[in-house]
PDB file of C-alpha atoms and ligand atoms in Angstrom:
ATOM      1  CA  MET A  17     106.186   9.745  97.810  1.00  0.00           C
ATOM      2  CA  LEU A  18     106.422  13.800  96.813  1.00  0.00           C
ATOM      3  CA  GLN A  19     103.301  15.706  96.300  1.00  0.00           C
ATOM      4  CA  ASP A  20     103.314  18.579  93.038  1.00  0.00           C
ATOM      5  CA  VAL A  21     102.068  21.763  95.262  1.00  0.00           C
ATOM      6  CA  THR A  22     102.736  23.923  92.691  1.00  0.00           C
ATOM      7  CA  SER A  23      99.806  25.350  92.710  1.00  0.00           C
ATOM      8  CA  ASP A  24     100.118  26.288  96.473  1.00  0.00           C
ATOM      9  CA  ILE A  25     103.303  27.313  96.289  1.00  0.00           C
ATOM     10  CA  TYR A  26     103.544  29.820  98.494  1.00  0.00           C
ATOM     11  CA  HIS A  27     102.320  28.064 101.729  1.00  0.00           C
ATOM     12  CA  LEU A  28     105.388  26.236 102.095  1.00  0.00           C
ATOM     13  CA  LEU A  29     106.714  29.557 102.663  1.00  0.00           C
ATOM     14  CA  HIS A  30     103.891  29.754 105.738  1.00  0.00           C
ATOM     15  CA  PRO A  31     103.409  30.026 108.752  1.00  0.00           C
ATOM     16  CA  LYS A  32     104.056  33.704 108.554  1.00  0.00           C
ATOM     17  CA  MET A  33     103.705  36.456 110.889  1.00  0.00           C
ATOM     18  CA  VAL A  34     100.215  38.144 109.637  1.00  0.00           C
ATOM     19  CA  PHE A  35      99.769  41.790 110.884  1.00  0.00           C
ATOM     20  CA  PHE A  36      97.618  44.745 110.207  1.00  0.00           C
ATOM     21  CA  VAL A  37      99.329  47.660 107.517  1.00  0.00           C
ATOM     22  CA  THR A  38      98.170  50.468 108.119  1.00  0.00           C
ATOM     23  CA  SER A  39      98.214  53.823 105.564  1.00  0.00           C
ATOM     24  CA  ILE A  40      96.669  57.343 104.665  1.00  0.00           C
ATOM     25  CA  ASP A  41      95.076  59.484 102.282  1.00  0.00           C
ATOM     26  CA  LYS A  42      96.063  62.962 100.998  1.00  0.00           C
ATOM     27  CA  SER A  43      93.664  64.542 103.802  1.00  0.00           C
ATOM     28  CA  GLY A  44      94.732  62.266 106.242  1.00  0.00           C
ATOM     29  CA  LYS A  45      91.829  59.138 106.849  1.00  0.00           C
ATOM     30  CA  PRO A  46      93.322  56.252 107.325  1.00  0.00           C
ATOM     31  CA  ASN A  47      93.040  52.526 106.536  1.00  0.00           C
ATOM     32  CA  VAL A  48      94.591  49.465 108.141  1.00  0.00           C
ATOM     33  CA  MET A  49      94.452  45.468 105.957  1.00  0.00           C
ATOM     34  CA  THR A  50      95.589  42.240 107.211  1.00  0.00           C
ATOM     35  CA  CYS A  51      99.053  41.145 105.723  1.00  0.00           C
ATOM     36  CA  ALA A  52     101.640  38.008 105.519  1.00  0.00           C
ATOM     37  CA  TRP A  53     103.935  38.652 102.855  1.00  0.00           C
ATOM     38  CA  ALA A  54     106.871  40.685 104.585  1.00  0.00           C
ATOM     39  CA  THR A  55     110.268  39.854 105.347  1.00  0.00           C
ATOM     40  CA  PRO A  56     113.365  42.127 107.041  1.00  0.00           C
ATOM     41  CA  VAL A  57     116.329  42.512 103.971  1.00  0.00           C
ATOM     42  CA  SER A  58     118.429  45.185 105.274  1.00  0.00           C
ATOM     43  CA  GLU A  59     119.546  45.636 109.513  1.00  0.00           C
ATOM     44  CA  GLU A  60     121.781  48.683 107.924  1.00  0.00           C
ATOM     45  CA  PRO A  61     120.150  50.278 106.978  1.00  0.00           C
ATOM     46  CA  PRO A  62     117.326  48.661 108.305  1.00  0.00           C
ATOM     47  CA  ILE A  63     114.651  47.781 105.885  1.00  0.00           C
ATOM     48  CA  VAL A  64     111.865  45.827 105.629  1.00  0.00           C
ATOM     49  CA  ILE A  65     109.446  44.264 102.906  1.00  0.00           C
ATOM     50  CA  VAL A  66     105.650  44.178 102.029  1.00  0.00           C
ATOM     51  CA  CYS A  67     104.103  42.545  99.283  1.00  0.00           C
ATOM     52  CA  ILE A  68     100.696  43.927  98.506  1.00  0.00           C
ATOM     53  CA  SER A  69      98.475  43.584  95.855  1.00  0.00           C
ATOM     54  CA  LYS A  70      98.021  46.599  93.318  1.00  0.00           C
ATOM     55  CA  GLU A  71      94.782  46.361  93.242  1.00  0.00           C
ATOM     56  CA  SER A  72      94.066  46.688  96.685  1.00  0.00           C
ATOM     57  CA  TYR A  73      93.239  49.848  98.461  1.00  0.00           C
ATOM     58  CA  THR A  74      96.123  50.014 100.790  1.00  0.00           C
ATOM     59  CA  ALA A  75      98.732  49.531  97.631  1.00  0.00           C
ATOM     60  CA  GLU A  76      97.134  52.564  96.259  1.00  0.00           C
ATOM     61  CA  LEU A  77      97.766  54.831  99.402  1.00  0.00           C
ATOM     62  CA  ILE A  78     101.031  53.938 100.215  1.00  0.00           C
ATOM     63  CA  ARG A  79     101.615  54.832  96.385  1.00  0.00           C
ATOM     64  CA  GLN A  80     100.093  58.250  97.736  1.00  0.00           C
ATOM     65  CA  THR A  81     101.420  59.043 100.521  1.00  0.00           C
ATOM     66  CA  LYS A  82     104.513  57.205 101.040  1.00  0.00           C
ATOM     67  CA  GLU A  83     104.413  56.495 104.292  1.00  0.00           C
ATOM     68  CA  PHE A  84     102.815  52.601 106.272  1.00  0.00           C
ATOM     69  CA  VAL A  85     103.206  51.102 109.379  1.00  0.00           C
ATOM     70  CA  ILE A  86     103.499  47.551 111.009  1.00  0.00           C
ATOM     71  CA  ASN A  87     101.531  46.863 113.566  1.00  0.00           C
ATOM     72  CA  ILE A  88     102.027  43.390 115.122  1.00  0.00           C
ATOM     73  CA  PRO A  89      98.426  41.982 116.740  1.00  0.00           C
ATOM     74  CA  THR A  90      98.204  39.495 119.733  1.00  0.00           C
ATOM     75  CA  LYS A  91      95.489  36.967 119.575  1.00  0.00           C
ATOM     76  CA  LYS A  92      93.005  38.881 121.169  1.00  0.00           C
ATOM     77  CA  LEU A  93      92.760  40.762 118.159  1.00  0.00           C
ATOM     78  CA  LEU A  94      92.483  38.055 115.518  1.00  0.00           C
ATOM     79  CA  LYS A  95      88.854  39.061 114.283  1.00  0.00           C
ATOM     80  CA  ALA A  96      90.009  41.869 113.333  1.00  0.00           C
ATOM     81  CA  LEU A  97      92.492  40.559 111.427  1.00  0.00           C
ATOM     82  CA  TRP A  98      89.714  38.534 109.105  1.00  0.00           C
ATOM     83  CA  THR A  99      87.984  41.072 109.004  1.00  0.00           C
ATOM     84  CA  CYS A 100      90.195  43.886 107.452  1.00  0.00           C
ATOM     85  CA  GLY A 101      91.423  41.205 105.388  1.00  0.00           C
ATOM     86  CA  LYS A 102      87.996  40.237 103.980  1.00  0.00           C
ATOM     87  CA  THR A 103      86.712  43.662 103.518  1.00  0.00           C
ATOM     88  CA  SER A 104      88.030  46.707 101.338  1.00  0.00           C
ATOM     89  CA  GLY A 105      88.846  50.950 103.111  1.00  0.00           C
ATOM     90  CA  ARG A 106      87.859  52.057  99.528  1.00  0.00           C
ATOM     91  CA  ASP A 107      83.661  51.031 100.976  1.00  0.00           C
ATOM     92  CA  THR A 108      84.850  50.531 104.300  1.00  0.00           C
ATOM     93  CA  ASP A 109      85.415  52.524 107.476  1.00  0.00           C
ATOM     94  CA  LYS A 110      87.919  48.942 108.983  1.00  0.00           C
ATOM     95  CA  PHE A 111      88.419  49.947 112.368  1.00  0.00           C
ATOM     96  CA  ARG A 112      85.261  50.992 112.990  1.00  0.00           C
ATOM     97  CA  LYS A 113      84.007  48.116 111.541  1.00  0.00           C
ATOM     98  CA  ALA A 114      86.599  45.992 113.133  1.00  0.00           C
ATOM     99  CA  GLY A 115      86.078  47.573 116.521  1.00  0.00           C
ATOM    100  CA  LEU A 116      89.824  48.905 116.119  1.00  0.00           C
ATOM    101  CA  LYS A 117      91.513  52.524 118.195  1.00  0.00           C
ATOM    102  CA  ILE A 118      93.979  54.362 116.878  1.00  0.00           C
ATOM    103  CA  MET A 119      96.955  55.369 118.377  1.00  0.00           C
ATOM    104  CA  ASP A 120      99.470  57.869 116.980  1.00  0.00           C
ATOM    105  CA  ALA A 121     102.108  56.932 115.141  1.00  0.00           C
ATOM    106  CA  LYS A 122     105.966  58.552 116.320  1.00  0.00           C
ATOM    107  CA  LYS A 123     107.213  59.783 112.991  1.00  0.00           C
ATOM    108  CA  VAL A 124     104.679  58.817 110.401  1.00  0.00           C
ATOM    109  CA  GLY A 125     101.797  60.344 109.058  1.00  0.00           C
ATOM    110  CA  PRO A 126      99.583  56.852 109.017  1.00  0.00           C
ATOM    111  CA  PRO A 127      98.508  56.109 112.991  1.00  0.00           C
ATOM    112  CA  ALA A 128      99.530  53.279 114.640  1.00  0.00           C
ATOM    113  CA  VAL A 129      96.473  49.920 115.896  1.00  0.00           C
ATOM    114  CA  ALA A 130      96.361  50.628 119.448  1.00  0.00           C
ATOM    115  CA  GLY A 131      96.857  47.344 121.620  1.00  0.00           C
ATOM    116  CA  CYS A 132      99.099  45.799 119.496  1.00  0.00           C
ATOM    117  CA  ALA A 133     102.195  43.818 120.176  1.00  0.00           C
ATOM    118  CA  GLY A 134     104.876  45.522 118.114  1.00  0.00           C
ATOM    119  CA  TYR A 135     105.421  48.298 115.574  1.00  0.00           C
ATOM    120  CA  ILE A 136     107.055  49.462 112.673  1.00  0.00           C
ATOM    121  CA  GLU A 137     106.677  52.561 111.019  1.00  0.00           C
ATOM    122  CA  CYS A 138     108.507  53.050 107.007  1.00  0.00           C
ATOM    123  CA  LYS A 139     108.753  55.618 104.780  1.00  0.00           C
ATOM    124  CA  LEU A 140     108.996  54.159 101.771  1.00  0.00           C
ATOM    125  CA  TRP A 141     112.015  53.878 100.106  1.00  0.00           C
ATOM    126  CA  LYS A 142     111.429  51.433  96.568  1.00  0.00           C
ATOM    127  CA  THR A 143     108.624  49.920  94.917  1.00  0.00           C
ATOM    128  CA  VAL A 144     109.108  46.583  92.814  1.00  0.00           C
ATOM    129  CA  ASP A 145     106.530  45.171  90.426  1.00  0.00           C
ATOM    130  CA  ALA A 146     105.899  41.712  90.842  1.00  0.00           C
ATOM    131  CA  GLY A 147     103.072  40.621  89.794  1.00  0.00           C
ATOM    132  CA  GLU A 148      99.647  40.761  91.129  1.00  0.00           C
ATOM    133  CA  CYS A 149     101.948  42.935  93.958  1.00  0.00           C
ATOM    134  CA  HIS A 150     104.188  46.083  94.680  1.00  0.00           C
ATOM    135  CA  VAL A 151     106.448  44.959  97.037  1.00  0.00           C
ATOM    136  CA  PHE A 152     107.284  48.135  98.918  1.00  0.00           C
ATOM    137  CA  PHE A 153     110.313  48.806 100.468  1.00  0.00           C
ATOM    138  CA  GLY A 154     110.252  50.772 103.725  1.00  0.00           C
ATOM    139  CA  LYS A 155     113.163  52.599 105.658  1.00  0.00           C
ATOM    140  CA  VAL A 156     112.218  51.777 108.960  1.00  0.00           C
ATOM    141  CA  LEU A 157     112.008  55.165 110.659  1.00  0.00           C
ATOM    142  CA  SER A 158     110.875  53.815 114.527  1.00  0.00           C
ATOM    143  CA  ALA A 159     110.006  50.499 115.694  1.00  0.00           C
ATOM    144  CA  TYR A 160     108.715  49.717 119.183  1.00  0.00           C
ATOM    145  CA  ALA A 161     106.899  46.982 120.930  1.00  0.00           C
ATOM    146  CA  ASP A 162     105.537  46.045 124.914  1.00  0.00           C
ATOM    147  CA  GLU A 163     107.399  45.042 127.175  1.00  0.00           C
ATOM    148  CA  ILE A 164     104.590  42.793 128.683  1.00  0.00           C
ATOM    149  CA  TYR A 165     105.854  40.467 125.058  1.00  0.00           C
ATOM    150  CA  VAL A 166     109.645  41.378 124.368  1.00  0.00           C
ATOM    151  CA  GLU A 167     112.982  41.411 126.279  1.00  0.00           C
ATOM    152  CA  LYS A 168     115.740  42.017 124.784  1.00  0.00           C
ATOM    153  CA  GLY A 169     114.425  42.315 121.630  1.00  0.00           C
ATOM    154  CA  LEU A 170     112.655  38.857 121.263  1.00  0.00           C
ATOM    155  CA  TRP A 171     109.307  38.171 121.814  1.00  0.00           C
ATOM    156  CA  LYS A 172     109.034  36.181 124.957  1.00  0.00           C
ATOM    157  CA  GLY A 173     105.963  34.532 123.246  1.00  0.00           C
ATOM    158  CA  ASN A 174     103.438  35.381 125.502  1.00  0.00           C
ATOM    159  CA  ALA A 175     101.922  37.539 122.544  1.00  0.00           C
ATOM    160  CA  GLU A 176     101.125  34.009 120.906  1.00  0.00           C
ATOM    161  CA  ILE A 177     100.739  36.040 117.929  1.00  0.00           C
ATOM    162  CA  PRO A 178      98.970  34.629 115.253  1.00  0.00           C
ATOM    163  CA  LEU A 179     100.960  32.915 112.303  1.00  0.00           C
ATOM    164  CA  HIS A 180      98.930  32.635 109.120  1.00  0.00           C
ATOM    165  CA  LEU A 181      99.390  28.805 107.894  1.00  0.00           C
ATOM    166  CA  GLY A 182      97.107  29.416 104.830  1.00  0.00           C
ATOM    167  CA  GLY A 183      93.933  30.081 103.831  1.00  0.00           C
ATOM    168  CA  SER A 184      91.713  30.065 107.236  1.00  0.00           C
ATOM    169  CA  ARG A 185      94.460  28.829 109.394  1.00  0.00           C
ATOM    170  CA  ILE A 186      95.853  29.821 111.844  1.00  0.00           C
ATOM    171  CA  VAL A 187      98.536  28.689 114.334  1.00  0.00           C
ATOM    172  CA  TYR A 188     100.025  31.177 117.246  1.00  0.00           C
ATOM    173  CA  PHE A 189     103.624  31.587 118.625  1.00  0.00           C
ATOM    174  CA  ARG A 190     104.248  30.424 121.724  1.00  0.00           C
TER     175      ARG A 190
HETATM  176  C1  FMN B 205      95.269  35.866 107.020  1.00  0.00           C
HETATM  177  C2  FMN B 205      95.514  37.034 106.006  1.00  0.00           C
HETATM  178  C3  FMN B 205      96.715  37.120 104.988  1.00  0.00           C
HETATM  179  C4  FMN B 205      96.731  38.616 103.885  1.00  0.00           C
HETATM  180  N1  FMN B 205      97.297  39.235 103.574  1.00  0.00           N
HETATM  181  C5  FMN B 205      97.738  39.614 102.511  1.00  0.00           C
HETATM  182  C6  FMN B 205      99.182  39.772 102.051  1.00  0.00           C
HETATM  183  O1  FMN B 205     100.448  39.585 102.443  1.00  0.00           O
HETATM  184  N2  FMN B 205      99.170  40.804 100.972  1.00  0.00           N
HETATM  185  C7  FMN B 205      98.031  41.263 100.413  1.00  0.00           C
HETATM  186  O2  FMN B 205      97.966  42.205  98.903  1.00  0.00           O
HETATM  187  N3  FMN B 205      96.803  41.187 100.537  1.00  0.00           N
HETATM  188  C8  FMN B 205      96.293  40.364 101.643  1.00  0.00           C
HETATM  189  N4  FMN B 205      95.561  39.876 102.081  1.00  0.00           N
HETATM  190  C9  FMN B 205      94.184  40.236 101.736  1.00  0.00           C
HETATM  191  C10 FMN B 205      94.031  41.453 102.089  1.00  0.00           C
HETATM  192  O3  FMN B 205      94.196  42.400 103.279  1.00  0.00           O
HETATM  193  C11 FMN B 205      92.564  42.536 101.794  1.00  0.00           C
HETATM  194  O4  FMN B 205      92.432  42.301  99.724  1.00  0.00           O
HETATM  195  C12 FMN B 205      92.395  43.198 101.881  1.00  0.00           C
HETATM  196  O5  FMN B 205      90.680  43.441 101.759  1.00  0.00           O
HETATM  197  C13 FMN B 205      92.846  44.509 101.451  1.00  0.00           C
HETATM  198  O6  FMN B 205      91.913  45.939 101.759  1.00  0.00           O
HETATM  199  P1  FMN B 205      91.808  47.459 101.490  1.00  0.00           P
HETATM  200  O7  FMN B 205      91.308  47.074 100.208  1.00  0.00           O
HETATM  201  O8  FMN B 205      91.926  48.170 102.264  1.00  0.00           O
HETATM  202  O9  FMN B 205      93.804  47.695 101.133  1.00  0.00           O
HETATM  203  C14 FMN B 205      95.834  38.740 103.568  1.00  0.00           C
HETATM  204  C15 FMN B 205      94.247  38.479 103.709  1.00  0.00           C
HETATM  205  C16 FMN B 205      94.638  37.683 104.928  1.00  0.00           C
HETATM  206  C17 FMN B 205      92.401  37.626 105.062  1.00  0.00           C
END
């Protein structure tokens, strides 16, 4: 028998990789949030999208300074993922609260989160209004990953990258 899941429609498209998005304000102060809604949309040129609530501080900062970094964590950073997904940078220094270390990005202003398995640095190319979210299209300026976890550009599985199922449920890519 088929069950009606209309009110949970997006869960059918999970699990999704869950990662940190880093951004900065005009004075250079960084913020970090947890995000699961993202996908590549073009290879040539390389473009990815992140779907971010219009009300979040991150969306405000990306609209202002037009750059962001996708930071793909390992299982070790799971606790920080929840912290950065449950509090706002408007009133909290989440790097401090989550015990995250900052690392300079290579080509954009927002810093990266040290200790992640992979990084995608983006310059804002286009913004689309989609319900409660802004869909930010990022032109990829630089992408790199820890050689411990990748081989010929593919995840090896040993990073145990968190995948969000929905709610508080996480599974791991192995
Ligand atoms: C597992 C998980 C996944 C999330 N995915 C998204 C997402 O894809 N888009 C989004 O706008 N918020 C997402 N959130 C919620 C934001 O991380 C949350 O609203 C955060 O407080 C925003 O922080 P900011 O105001 O500092 O930008 C997610 C939270 C968690 C815990």
